[in-house]
Coordinates of C-alpha atoms and ligand atoms in Angstrom, one line a residue:
M6 CA 91.8 132.8 78.8
A7 CA 88.1 132.8 78.1
H8 CA 87.1 131.0 81.3
E9 CA 89.3 133.2 83.5
A10 CA 87.0 136.2 82.9
S11 CA 83.8 134.3 83.5
A12 CA 85.3 132.5 86.4
H13 CA 84.3 134.8 89.1
V14 CA 81.2 132.8 89.7
H15 CA 79.0 134.1 92.3
E16 CA 79.2 132.1 95.4
P17 CA 75.8 130.4 96.1
K18 CA 74.3 131.9 99.2
S19 CA 71.5 129.6 100.3
F20 CA 72.1 126.3 102.1
W21 CA 70.4 124.4 99.3
T22 CA 72.4 125.8 96.4
R23 CA 75.6 125.6 98.5
Y24 CA 75.5 122.1 99.9
I25 CA 72.7 120.2 98.3
F26 CA 72.2 121.2 94.7
S27 CA 75.6 122.5 94.4
Q28 CA 77.5 122.9 91.1
D29 CA 80.9 123.3 92.9
H30 CA 83.1 120.3 92.0
K31 CA 84.4 120.0 95.6
V32 CA 80.9 119.8 97.1
I33 CA 79.9 117.3 94.4
A34 CA 83.1 115.3 95.2
A35 CA 82.1 115.2 98.8
Q36 CA 78.6 114.1 97.9
Y37 CA 80.0 111.3 95.7
I38 CA 82.5 110.2 98.4
L39 CA 79.9 110.1 101.2
T40 CA 77.3 108.3 99.1
S41 CA 79.7 105.8 97.7
L42 CA 81.3 105.2 101.1
L43 CA 77.8 104.4 102.4
M44 CA 77.2 102.0 99.5
G45 CA 80.5 100.4 100.1
F46 CA 79.7 100.0 103.7
L47 CA 76.4 98.3 102.9
A48 CA 78.2 96.0 100.5
L49 CA 80.6 95.2 103.4
V50 CA 77.7 94.3 105.7
L51 CA 76.4 91.9 103.0
S52 CA 79.9 90.3 102.9
W53 CA 79.6 89.7 106.6
L54 CA 76.3 87.9 106.2
M55 CA 77.8 85.7 103.5
R56 CA 80.9 85.0 105.6
L57 CA 78.8 84.1 108.6
Q58 CA 76.9 81.5 106.5
L59 CA 80.1 80.2 104.8
G60 CA 82.1 80.0 108.1
W61 CA 79.5 78.4 110.3
P62 CA 76.7 77.0 108.1
E63 CA 73.4 76.3 109.6
E64 CA 74.4 77.9 112.9
P65 CA 71.3 80.0 113.8
I66 CA 71.9 83.6 114.7
P67 CA 68.4 84.7 115.8
I68 CA 69.2 88.4 115.8
L69 CA 69.7 88.3 112.1
S70 CA 66.2 87.2 111.5
K71 CA 65.0 90.3 113.3
L72 CA 67.4 92.6 111.4
F73 CA 66.9 91.1 108.0
P74 CA 63.5 89.3 108.0
G75 CA 63.6 88.9 104.2
L76 CA 66.9 87.2 104.2
Y77 CA 66.7 84.9 107.3
Q78 CA 64.4 82.3 108.7
D79 CA 64.8 81.2 112.3
G80 CA 68.3 82.8 112.3
I81 CA 69.4 80.9 109.3
L82 CA 70.2 82.4 105.9
K83 CA 67.7 81.3 103.3
P84 CA 69.5 79.5 100.5
E85 CA 68.0 81.7 97.7
A86 CA 69.0 84.8 99.8
Y87 CA 72.6 83.8 99.4
L88 CA 72.5 84.4 95.7
A89 CA 70.9 87.8 96.2
L90 CA 73.7 88.6 98.6
I91 CA 76.6 87.8 96.2
T92 CA 74.8 89.7 93.5
M93 CA 74.2 92.8 95.5
H94 CA 77.5 92.7 97.2
G95 CA 79.4 92.4 94.0
T96 CA 77.3 95.0 92.2
L97 CA 77.4 97.6 95.0
M98 CA 81.2 97.1 95.5
V99 CA 82.2 97.3 91.9
F100 CA 79.9 100.0 90.6
F101 CA 78.3 101.9 93.4
F102 CA 81.3 102.1 95.6
I103 CA 84.6 101.7 93.8
T104 CA 83.7 103.3 90.4
A105 CA 81.6 106.0 91.9
I106 CA 84.1 107.0 94.5
L107 CA 87.1 106.9 92.2
L108 CA 85.6 108.8 89.3
G109 CA 82.8 110.7 90.9
G110 CA 84.8 111.4 94.1
F111 CA 88.4 111.7 93.2
G112 CA 87.7 112.7 89.6
N113 CA 85.6 115.6 90.8
L114 CA 87.9 116.6 93.6
L115 CA 91.2 116.3 91.8
I116 CA 90.8 117.0 88.1
P117 CA 89.9 120.7 88.3
L118 CA 92.3 121.4 91.2
Q119 CA 95.2 119.7 89.7
V120 CA 94.9 121.2 86.3
G121 CA 94.4 124.7 87.7
A122 CA 90.7 125.2 86.8
R123 CA 88.0 126.9 88.8
D124 CA 85.5 124.1 88.2
M125 CA 84.5 121.4 85.8
A126 CA 83.8 122.3 82.2
F127 CA 80.0 121.7 82.7
P128 CA 79.1 122.3 86.3
F129 CA 75.4 121.8 85.8
V130 CA 75.9 118.4 84.1
N131 CA 78.3 117.6 86.9
M132 CA 75.6 118.2 89.5
L133 CA 73.1 116.3 87.4
S134 CA 75.5 113.3 87.2
Y135 CA 75.6 113.1 91.0
W136 CA 71.8 113.3 91.4
V137 CA 71.2 110.6 88.7
F138 CA 73.8 108.5 90.5
L139 CA 71.9 108.9 93.7
L140 CA 68.7 107.9 91.9
S141 CA 70.4 104.7 90.7
C142 CA 71.5 104.0 94.4
V143 CA 67.9 104.3 95.5
V144 CA 66.6 102.0 92.8
I145 CA 69.2 99.3 93.4
L146 CA 68.7 99.4 97.2
A147 CA 64.9 99.4 96.7
S148 CA 65.3 95.9 95.2
F149 CA 65.9 94.4 98.6
F150 CA 62.3 95.4 99.6
V151 CA 60.3 94.1 96.6
T152 CA 58.6 90.7 96.3
G153 CA 61.1 87.9 95.7
G154 CA 63.9 90.1 96.9
A155 CA 66.9 91.5 95.2
A156 CA 68.4 90.2 92.0
A157 CA 70.1 86.9 92.2
A158 CA 71.8 86.3 88.9
G159 CA 75.3 87.4 90.1
W160 CA 76.9 90.7 89.4
T161 CA 77.4 89.4 85.8
A162 CA 73.6 88.9 85.4
Y163 CA 73.9 86.0 82.9
P164 CA 70.8 85.0 81.1
P165 CA 68.8 82.8 81.1
L166 CA 68.8 83.1 84.9
S167 CA 68.4 86.9 84.6
G168 CA 66.2 86.7 81.5
V169 CA 63.5 84.4 82.8
Q170 CA 61.1 86.0 85.2
K171 CA 60.4 82.9 87.2
A172 CA 63.8 81.4 87.4
V173 CA 64.5 82.1 91.1
P174 CA 62.7 84.5 93.5
G175 CA 65.2 87.3 92.7
S176 CA 64.6 87.0 89.0
G177 CA 61.3 89.0 89.3
L178 CA 61.1 92.6 90.1
G179 CA 64.4 92.5 91.8
Q180 CA 66.2 91.7 88.5
D181 CA 64.3 94.5 86.7
L182 CA 65.4 97.0 89.3
W183 CA 68.9 95.7 89.0
L184 CA 68.8 96.4 85.2
V185 CA 67.1 99.7 85.5
A186 CA 69.6 100.8 88.2
M187 CA 72.5 99.8 86.1
A188 CA 71.1 101.8 83.1
I189 CA 70.6 104.9 85.3
F190 CA 74.1 104.5 86.7
I191 CA 75.5 104.3 83.3
V192 CA 73.7 107.5 82.3
S193 CA 75.3 109.2 85.3
S194 CA 78.7 107.9 84.6
V195 CA 78.6 109.1 81.0
M196 CA 77.7 112.6 82.2
G197 CA 80.5 112.5 84.6
G198 CA 82.9 111.1 82.0
L199 CA 82.3 113.9 79.5
N200 CA 83.1 116.4 82.2
Y201 CA 86.3 114.7 83.3
V202 CA 87.6 114.3 79.8
T203 CA 86.7 117.9 78.7
T204 CA 88.1 119.4 81.9
A205 CA 91.4 117.5 81.8
L206 CA 91.9 118.4 78.2
N207 CA 90.5 121.9 77.8
M208 CA 90.6 123.6 81.2
R209 CA 94.3 123.3 82.0
T210 CA 95.8 126.5 83.3
R211 CA 98.7 128.3 81.6
G212 CA 101.8 126.1 81.6
M213 CA 100.0 122.9 82.4
S214 CA 101.1 120.9 79.3
M215 CA 100.0 117.3 79.1
G216 CA 103.6 116.3 80.1
R217 CA 103.2 118.2 83.3
L218 CA 99.9 116.7 84.4
P219 CA 100.0 114.7 87.7
L220 CA 99.6 111.0 87.1
T221 CA 96.3 111.1 89.0
V222 CA 94.9 113.3 86.2
W223 CA 96.4 111.1 83.5
A224 CA 94.8 108.0 85.2
L225 CA 91.4 109.6 85.7
L226 CA 91.4 111.0 82.1
I227 CA 92.2 107.6 80.6
T228 CA 89.7 106.0 82.9
A229 CA 87.0 108.4 81.9
I230 CA 87.6 107.6 78.3
L231 CA 87.5 103.9 79.1
G232 CA 84.1 104.4 80.8
L233 CA 82.7 106.4 77.9
L234 CA 83.6 103.6 75.4
A235 CA 82.7 100.6 77.6
F236 CA 79.7 101.5 79.6
P237 CA 77.3 101.9 76.6
A238 CA 77.7 98.2 75.8
L239 CA 76.2 97.3 79.1
F240 CA 73.6 100.0 78.7
A241 CA 72.6 98.3 75.4
G242 CA 72.7 94.9 77.0
A243 CA 70.5 96.0 79.9
V244 CA 67.9 97.5 77.6
L245 CA 67.8 94.4 75.4
L246 CA 67.5 92.2 78.4
L247 CA 64.6 94.3 79.7
L248 CA 62.9 93.8 76.3
D249 CA 63.4 90.1 76.5
R250 CA 61.9 90.0 80.0
H251 CA 58.9 92.1 79.2
L252 CA 58.1 92.5 75.5
G253 CA 58.7 89.0 74.4
T254 CA 61.9 89.5 72.3
S255 CA 64.5 86.8 72.3
F256 CA 67.9 88.5 72.2
F257 CA 69.4 86.5 74.9
V258 CA 66.8 83.9 76.0
P259 CA 66.9 80.6 74.1
Y260 CA 64.3 77.9 74.1
V261 CA 63.8 77.3 77.8
V262 CA 61.5 75.0 79.7
V263 CA 60.6 76.2 83.2
G264 CA 58.6 73.9 85.4
G265 CA 57.6 71.7 82.5
Q266 CA 56.4 74.7 80.4
H267 CA 58.0 76.1 77.3
I268 CA 58.3 79.9 77.9
P269 CA 57.6 82.1 74.9
H270 CA 61.2 82.6 73.9
E271 CA 63.1 81.0 71.0
G272 CA 66.4 81.6 69.3
G273 CA 68.1 84.0 71.7
N274 CA 71.7 83.5 72.5
P275 CA 72.9 83.8 76.1
L276 CA 76.5 84.2 74.8
L277 CA 75.5 87.5 73.3
W278 CA 75.0 88.8 76.8
Q279 CA 78.4 87.5 77.9
H280 CA 80.0 89.5 75.1
L281 CA 78.2 92.7 75.8
F282 CA 78.7 92.3 79.6
W283 CA 82.4 91.5 79.5
F284 CA 83.0 94.2 76.8
L285 CA 82.2 96.5 79.7
G286 CA 83.1 94.1 82.5
H287 CA 86.8 93.7 81.7
P288 CA 87.5 97.4 81.1
E289 CA 85.5 98.0 84.3
V290 CA 88.2 96.3 86.3
Y291 CA 90.7 98.8 84.9
I292 CA 88.2 101.6 85.6
A293 CA 88.5 100.4 89.1
I294 CA 92.2 100.1 89.2
L295 CA 93.7 102.8 87.0
P296 CA 92.6 105.7 89.1
A297 CA 94.0 103.8 92.1
M298 CA 97.3 103.5 90.3
G299 CA 97.3 107.3 89.7
I300 CA 96.6 107.9 93.3
V301 CA 99.3 105.5 94.4
S302 CA 101.9 107.1 92.2
E303 CA 101.1 110.5 93.6
V304 CA 101.1 109.3 97.2
I305 CA 104.4 107.3 96.8
S306 CA 106.2 110.1 95.1
T307 CA 105.2 112.6 97.7
N308 CA 105.9 110.4 100.7
A309 CA 109.2 109.1 99.3
R310 CA 110.2 112.6 98.7
K311 CA 111.4 111.6 95.3
P312 CA 110.3 112.3 91.7
I313 CA 108.2 109.5 90.4
F314 CA 110.4 107.1 88.5
G315 CA 109.7 106.9 84.8
Y316 CA 106.9 109.4 84.4
R317 CA 106.6 109.0 80.6
V318 CA 106.6 105.3 80.9
M319 CA 104.0 105.4 83.6
V320 CA 101.7 107.4 81.3
L321 CA 102.4 105.1 78.4
S322 CA 101.6 102.0 80.6
I323 CA 98.3 103.5 81.6
C324 CA 97.5 104.0 77.9
A325 CA 98.7 100.5 77.0
I326 CA 96.7 98.9 79.7
A327 CA 93.6 100.9 78.8
F328 CA 93.9 99.9 75.1
L329 CA 94.6 96.2 75.9
S330 CA 91.7 96.1 78.3
F331 CA 89.3 96.3 75.2
I332 CA 90.7 93.1 73.6
V333 CA 90.8 90.7 76.4
W334 CA 87.2 90.2 77.4
G335 CA 87.1 86.7 76.0
H336 CA 89.2 85.4 78.9
H337 CA 86.0 85.5 80.9
M338 CA 84.5 83.1 78.4
F339 CA 87.1 80.4 78.0
I340 CA 84.6 77.7 79.0
S341 CA 81.8 79.1 76.8
G342 CA 82.7 76.6 74.1
M343 CA 84.7 79.2 72.1
N344 CA 87.0 78.1 69.3
P345 CA 90.4 77.2 70.9
Y346 CA 92.1 79.5 68.4
L347 CA 90.1 82.4 69.7
G348 CA 90.9 81.4 73.2
T349 CA 94.5 81.5 72.3
A350 CA 94.2 85.0 70.9
F351 CA 92.5 86.2 74.1
M352 CA 95.2 84.5 76.1
V353 CA 97.9 86.4 74.3
T354 CA 96.3 89.7 74.7
T355 CA 95.6 89.0 78.3
L356 CA 99.1 88.0 79.2
L357 CA 100.4 91.1 77.3
I358 CA 98.8 93.2 80.1
A359 CA 101.4 91.8 82.5
V360 CA 104.1 93.9 80.6
P361 CA 102.8 97.4 81.4
S362 CA 101.6 96.2 84.8
A363 CA 105.1 95.0 85.7
I364 CA 106.7 98.2 84.4
K365 CA 104.5 100.2 86.7
T366 CA 105.3 98.0 89.6
F367 CA 109.0 98.4 88.9
N368 CA 108.6 102.1 88.8
W369 CA 106.8 102.3 92.1
I370 CA 109.5 100.3 93.7
A371 CA 112.2 102.3 92.0
T372 CA 110.5 105.5 93.4
L373 CA 110.6 104.0 96.9
W374 CA 114.1 102.9 96.5
R375 CA 116.3 104.9 98.8
G376 CA 113.5 107.4 99.3
N377 CA 113.2 109.4 102.4
L378 CA 110.0 107.4 103.3
R379 CA 107.3 108.9 105.4
F380 CA 104.9 106.2 106.6
T381 CA 101.7 108.2 106.7
P382 CA 98.5 106.1 106.5
A383 CA 98.2 107.2 102.9
M384 CA 101.7 105.9 102.2
L385 CA 101.0 102.6 104.0
F386 CA 98.0 102.0 101.9
A387 CA 99.9 102.9 98.7
I388 CA 102.6 100.4 99.5
G389 CA 99.9 97.9 100.4
F390 CA 98.4 98.6 97.0
V391 CA 101.7 97.5 95.4
S392 CA 101.6 94.4 97.5
V393 CA 98.1 93.2 96.6
F394 CA 98.5 94.3 93.0
V395 CA 101.5 91.9 92.7
T396 CA 99.9 89.1 94.6
G397 CA 96.6 89.3 92.7
G398 CA 98.3 90.1 89.4
L399 CA 100.3 86.9 89.5
T400 CA 97.2 84.7 89.8
G401 CA 95.9 86.6 86.8
I402 CA 98.7 85.1 84.7
F403 CA 97.5 81.7 85.8
L404 CA 93.9 82.3 84.9
G405 CA 94.8 84.0 81.6
N406 CA 95.9 80.6 80.3
P407 CA 92.9 78.6 79.1
P408 CA 94.3 75.2 80.2
V409 CA 94.7 76.5 83.8
D410 CA 91.5 78.6 83.7
I411 CA 89.4 75.7 82.6
Q412 CA 90.4 73.8 85.8
L413 CA 90.0 76.8 88.1
T414 CA 87.1 78.7 86.7
D415 CA 84.1 79.1 89.0
T416 CA 86.2 78.1 92.0
Y417 CA 87.4 80.1 95.0
F418 CA 90.7 80.6 93.1
V419 CA 88.9 83.1 91.0
V420 CA 87.2 84.7 94.0
A421 CA 90.7 85.0 95.5
H422 CA 92.2 86.5 92.4
F423 CA 89.8 89.2 91.6
H424 CA 89.2 90.3 95.2
I425 CA 93.0 90.7 95.8
V426 CA 93.8 92.5 92.6
M427 CA 90.8 94.6 91.7
G428 CA 88.8 94.5 95.0
M429 CA 91.6 95.2 97.4
G430 CA 93.8 97.0 94.9
S431 CA 91.1 99.6 94.3
V432 CA 90.2 99.8 98.0
F433 CA 93.8 100.3 99.0
G434 CA 94.1 103.0 96.4
I435 CA 90.9 104.6 97.6
F436 CA 92.1 104.6 101.3
A437 CA 95.4 106.0 100.2
G438 CA 93.6 108.8 98.4
L439 CA 91.2 109.5 101.2
Y440 CA 93.9 109.8 103.9
H441 CA 96.0 111.9 101.5
W442 CA 93.3 114.4 100.3
F443 CA 91.0 114.4 103.3
P444 CA 92.7 117.6 104.6
K445 CA 92.2 119.3 101.2
L446 CA 88.6 118.3 100.9
F447 CA 87.4 118.9 104.5
G448 CA 90.0 121.3 105.8
R449 CA 90.9 119.0 108.7
M450 CA 93.4 116.4 109.5
M451 CA 92.7 112.7 110.1
N452 CA 94.1 110.9 113.0
E453 CA 97.3 109.1 112.0
R454 CA 97.4 106.6 114.8
L455 CA 94.0 105.3 114.0
G456 CA 94.9 105.4 110.3
R457 CA 97.9 103.1 111.1
W458 CA 95.7 100.7 113.0
H459 CA 93.2 100.7 110.2
F460 CA 95.9 99.9 107.7
W461 CA 97.7 97.0 109.5
L462 CA 94.5 95.2 110.6
T463 CA 93.2 95.6 107.1
F464 CA 96.4 94.5 105.4
V465 CA 96.9 91.4 107.6
G466 CA 93.2 90.6 107.5
V467 CA 92.8 90.8 103.8
Y468 CA 95.6 88.3 103.2
G469 CA 94.0 86.2 105.9
I470 CA 90.7 86.3 104.0
F471 CA 91.8 85.9 100.4
F472 CA 95.0 84.0 100.5
P473 CA 93.6 80.7 101.8
M474 CA 90.9 80.9 99.1
H475 CA 93.5 80.0 96.5
Y476 CA 93.9 76.6 98.3
L477 CA 90.1 76.2 98.4
G478 CA 90.2 76.8 94.6
F479 CA 92.8 74.0 94.2
L480 CA 90.3 71.7 96.1
N481 CA 87.8 72.7 93.5
V482 CA 85.5 74.4 96.0
P483 CA 82.9 76.1 93.7
R484 CA 82.0 79.8 94.0
R485 CA 78.5 81.1 94.5
Y486 CA 77.5 78.1 96.7
Y487 CA 75.5 78.6 99.8
G488 CA 76.9 75.5 101.5
F489 CA 79.2 72.6 100.8
S490 CA 77.9 69.7 102.8
G491 CA 77.4 66.5 101.0
Y492 CA 80.1 67.1 98.3
E493 CA 82.5 64.2 98.5
F494 CA 85.2 65.8 96.6
I495 CA 85.5 68.5 99.2
P496 CA 87.6 67.4 102.2
P497 CA 86.3 68.3 105.6
D498 CA 89.2 70.6 106.4
A499 CA 87.9 72.9 103.8
Q500 CA 85.3 73.9 106.3
T501 CA 87.9 74.8 108.9
I502 CA 89.5 77.1 106.3
Q503 CA 86.2 78.7 105.6
A504 CA 85.8 79.4 109.3
I505 CA 89.3 81.0 109.5
I506 CA 88.5 83.1 106.4
S507 CA 85.3 84.3 108.1
V508 CA 87.2 85.3 111.3
A509 CA 89.6 87.3 109.1
A510 CA 86.7 88.9 107.3
L511 CA 85.1 90.0 110.6
L512 CA 88.5 91.4 111.7
V513 CA 88.7 93.4 108.4
G514 CA 85.2 94.5 109.0
A515 CA 86.0 95.8 112.4
A516 CA 89.0 97.6 111.1
Q517 CA 86.7 99.5 108.7
L518 CA 84.7 100.7 111.7
I519 CA 88.0 102.3 112.9
F520 CA 88.2 104.1 109.6
L521 CA 84.5 105.2 109.8
Y522 CA 85.0 106.6 113.3
N523 CA 88.2 108.4 112.2
F524 CA 86.6 109.8 109.1
L525 CA 83.5 111.2 110.8
H526 CA 85.3 112.3 113.9
S527 CA 88.0 114.1 112.0
W528 CA 85.5 115.7 109.7
I529 CA 83.9 117.4 112.7
R530 CA 86.6 117.6 115.3
G531 CA 89.9 117.0 113.5
P532 CA 92.7 119.6 113.9
K533 CA 92.5 122.3 111.2
A534 CA 94.6 121.4 108.1
P535 CA 97.3 123.7 106.7
A536 CA 97.2 124.4 103.0
N537 CA 100.0 121.9 102.2
P538 CA 100.3 119.3 105.1
W539 CA 102.4 116.8 103.0
Q540 CA 104.8 119.4 101.5
A541 CA 103.5 118.3 98.1
T542 CA 104.2 119.9 94.7
T543 CA 100.9 119.7 92.7
L544 CA 98.5 122.7 92.3
E545 CA 95.8 121.7 94.7
W546 CA 98.2 122.2 97.7
Q547 CA 98.8 125.7 96.7
A548 CA 95.1 126.5 97.4
P549 CA 93.8 126.9 101.0
S550 CA 92.3 123.8 102.6
P551 CA 89.4 123.6 101.7
P552 CA 89.8 125.7 98.6
P553 CA 87.2 128.5 98.3
H554 CA 84.5 128.5 95.7
G555 CA 86.4 129.0 92.4
N556 CA 89.5 127.5 93.9
W557 CA 92.0 130.2 93.2
G558 CA 92.1 133.9 94.1
P559 CA 91.5 136.4 91.3
E560 CA 94.4 134.9 89.3
L561 CA 94.6 131.3 88.0
P562 CA 97.8 129.6 89.0
V563 CA 100.6 129.4 86.4
V564 CA 102.6 126.2 86.1
H565 CA 106.3 126.3 85.5
R566 CA 107.4 122.7 86.1
W567 CA 106.3 119.1 86.1
A568 CA 104.5 117.6 89.0
Y569 CA 107.3 115.7 90.8
D570 CA 110.0 118.2 91.7
Y571 CA 111.0 116.5 95.0
A572 CA 114.6 116.6 96.3
V573 CA 115.7 119.0 93.6
P574 CA 119.4 119.5 94.2
G575 CA 120.2 123.1 95.3
A576 CA 116.5 124.0 96.1
A577 CA 115.8 125.5 99.5
E578 CA 113.3 122.8 100.5
D579 CA 113.0 119.2 99.4
Y580 CA 110.0 120.0 97.2
V581 CA 109.3 122.7 94.6
P582 CA 105.7 123.5 93.9
Q583 CA 104.6 123.5 90.2
T584 CA 103.9 127.1 90.5
T585 CA 107.5 128.1 91.4
P586 CA 109.2 129.7 88.4
V587 CA 112.4 128.1 87.2
E588 CA 115.4 130.2 87.8
P589 CA 118.0 128.9 85.3
A590 CA 121.0 130.4 87.1
Q591 CA 120.3 128.4 90.3
I592 CA 119.9 125.1 88.6
P593 CA 122.8 122.9 88.1
Q594 CA 123.1 121.7 84.5
E595 CA 122.6 118.0 85.2
N596 CA 119.4 118.5 87.1
G597 CA 116.3 118.0 85.0
A598 CA 114.1 120.7 86.6
G599 CA 113.1 123.3 84.0
K600 CA 113.6 121.1 81.0
P601 CA 110.5 120.2 79.2
A602 CA 108.7 117.6 81.4
S603 CA 109.2 115.0 78.7
E604 CA 112.9 115.1 79.3
Q605 CA 112.9 114.8 83.0
N606 CA 111.2 111.7 83.8
G607 CA 114.0 109.9 85.5
V608 CA 114.4 107.2 83.0
Ligands
LIG715 C1 86.6 92.3 103.2 C2 85.9 92.6 102.2 C3 85.2 91.5 101.4 C4 84.7 90.3 101.7 C5 84.8 89.6 103.1 C6 84.0 89.8 100.6 C7 83.4 88.5 100.5 C8 82.8 88.0 99.4 C9 82.1 86.8 99.3 C10 81.9 85.8 100.5 C11 81.6 86.6 98.1 C12 80.8 85.5 97.5 C13 81.7 84.3 97.1 C14 80.9 83.3 96.5 O1 80.1 82.6 97.1 O2 81.1 83.1 95.3 C15 82.0 87.7 97.3 C16 81.8 87.9 96.0 C17 82.1 89.1 95.2 N1 82.8 90.2 95.8 FE1 83.5 90.4 97.6 N2 84.1 90.7 99.5 C18 84.8 91.7 100.0 C19 85.2 92.9 99.3 C20 84.9 93.1 97.9 C21 85.3 94.2 97.2 C22 86.1 95.4 97.7 C23 84.8 94.1 95.9 C24 85.1 95.0 94.8 C25 85.5 94.7 93.7 C26 84.2 92.8 95.9 C27 83.5 92.3 94.8 C28 82.9 91.1 94.7 C29 82.4 90.5 93.5 C30 82.3 91.2 92.1 C31 81.8 89.2 93.9 C32 81.2 88.3 92.9 C33 79.8 88.3 93.0 C34 79.2 87.2 92.1 O3 79.6 86.1 92.1 O4 78.3 87.6 91.3 N3 84.2 92.3 97.1 N4 82.8 88.6 98.2
LIG716 CU1 88.9 90.4 82.5

């Protein structure tokens, strides 16, 4: 193996090359995880500000004026600041937290370790990808501090609002920085994606056939391909929109009159942006959820002490979901005036996604069925994932139907739907992954008791926040509104519900502080982790915690079996690592171990 010989990379000696400009995938994973957690935390703080306003509108909170002078006046949120808050909260959560931590964080940590490689295929590009990501973080955060404040056209940045400089305060420099930051982010994610795909395909160690790959690697591989195909559409969109804004082109901006003046645009079509945006935007929700699904499969199988049910079908469902995700984007545009026949086509493709999704859910439940369950925090979050995935997925079936969507679009029903399924789904998957692989990454154990508190408060709180929003949606309470006074169709009890939601949001917020404490404290003080604390089978657990530079000793590991040999009859322990050779004599005929992975998937 060519890379085996060249693999004895010299361990970098200086602090700078070791921890800062490192090319080691584990250090880069840690950098991604820490940075994106910080971005997620900022996005969470923004959600508190929104929830305070929505729960108790016009209730002055003087300290907020001191903390955020740009957003508040006399302790009350400025109406235009609310739009900046939703925009930045959504953008930071979707891209800078979830996408970055799943692909940059878990992709970096798990792909090389789980395929038995010493590092990524292109370590330098990998390092570059992190630093470019960090630059995009700086640019997007800088937009809070410029004249007019941060972008305010929503995370979808629809023109003309995002195309016309003077539309709202945030449409100035703030919107420019948003577009530039997104473009930089996309450059970084393409560099990362090339690495993840190449490494998963080409750097697999001896014996690691595709049918033996852990489902996390499958999910990350397919997700990386999705990203490579989808992100460039938004990159193109962002560049064209910048041209519209600054060089007088009219790709997206039609004839618009602002303040009585016709601004110099003519003939652009805002719908073009919607197509470009959602051609990324819909796959993006699967970029956020597929890696979470991979993590959840891994965590459930390990902690149920059972082989994952239906391995091959799990892989096929990931591929099916990924493929379908490219031909459903029109469901975000049902009210754009599209031809009803086209709407029907998008409806059919959208509803088709329910099939592989339901198969996966069935398989997780079948894996849990009669398992020897260990309720570690990771396992709790993985089961929580299945719960929110079902709850949020069901409302997706409603919204996928144009007749229903036309009623509910732009209401809190939509806010409920996407937060539960892609917001909380991804977040639960992320927490499951963090609790599960923290010992491998940092070499220390996290506190399980705090982890369980974190889970239960989050789980209960999340339903407290997002479940009542369905009802608000039925009342037609619109999304992206700063306040609801004076709308006759909204009954007064809607405000009571808003306040309850806000209490739940603050509870969930507090629960995340428990996590933050646990994370930081365990990183410094946690008990030292053994190599394989969960008695898991995949390759990373055969390396020390944390693995040394180059991951493996002089020899690369050799893989002899698939990734889910739990509870193998006749085996000494209830798990058999992938590196353990198969001894035919000891294996009863009816047991699948040792057969090609494709034949032992439990179906
Ligand atoms: C407890 C956690 C969270 C709370 C309390 C929360 C709260 C909110 C609120 C109040 C809004 C604005 C609703 C409106 O006026 O239309 C919003 C919008 C949004 N949130 Fe969250 N959120 C949370 C977590 C997340 C997560 C994890 C994601 C990741 C996907 C996310 C993504 C979004 C997006 C994309 C929007 C839409 C922004 C827009 O309309 O342009 N949120 N959230
Ligand atoms: Cu969609």
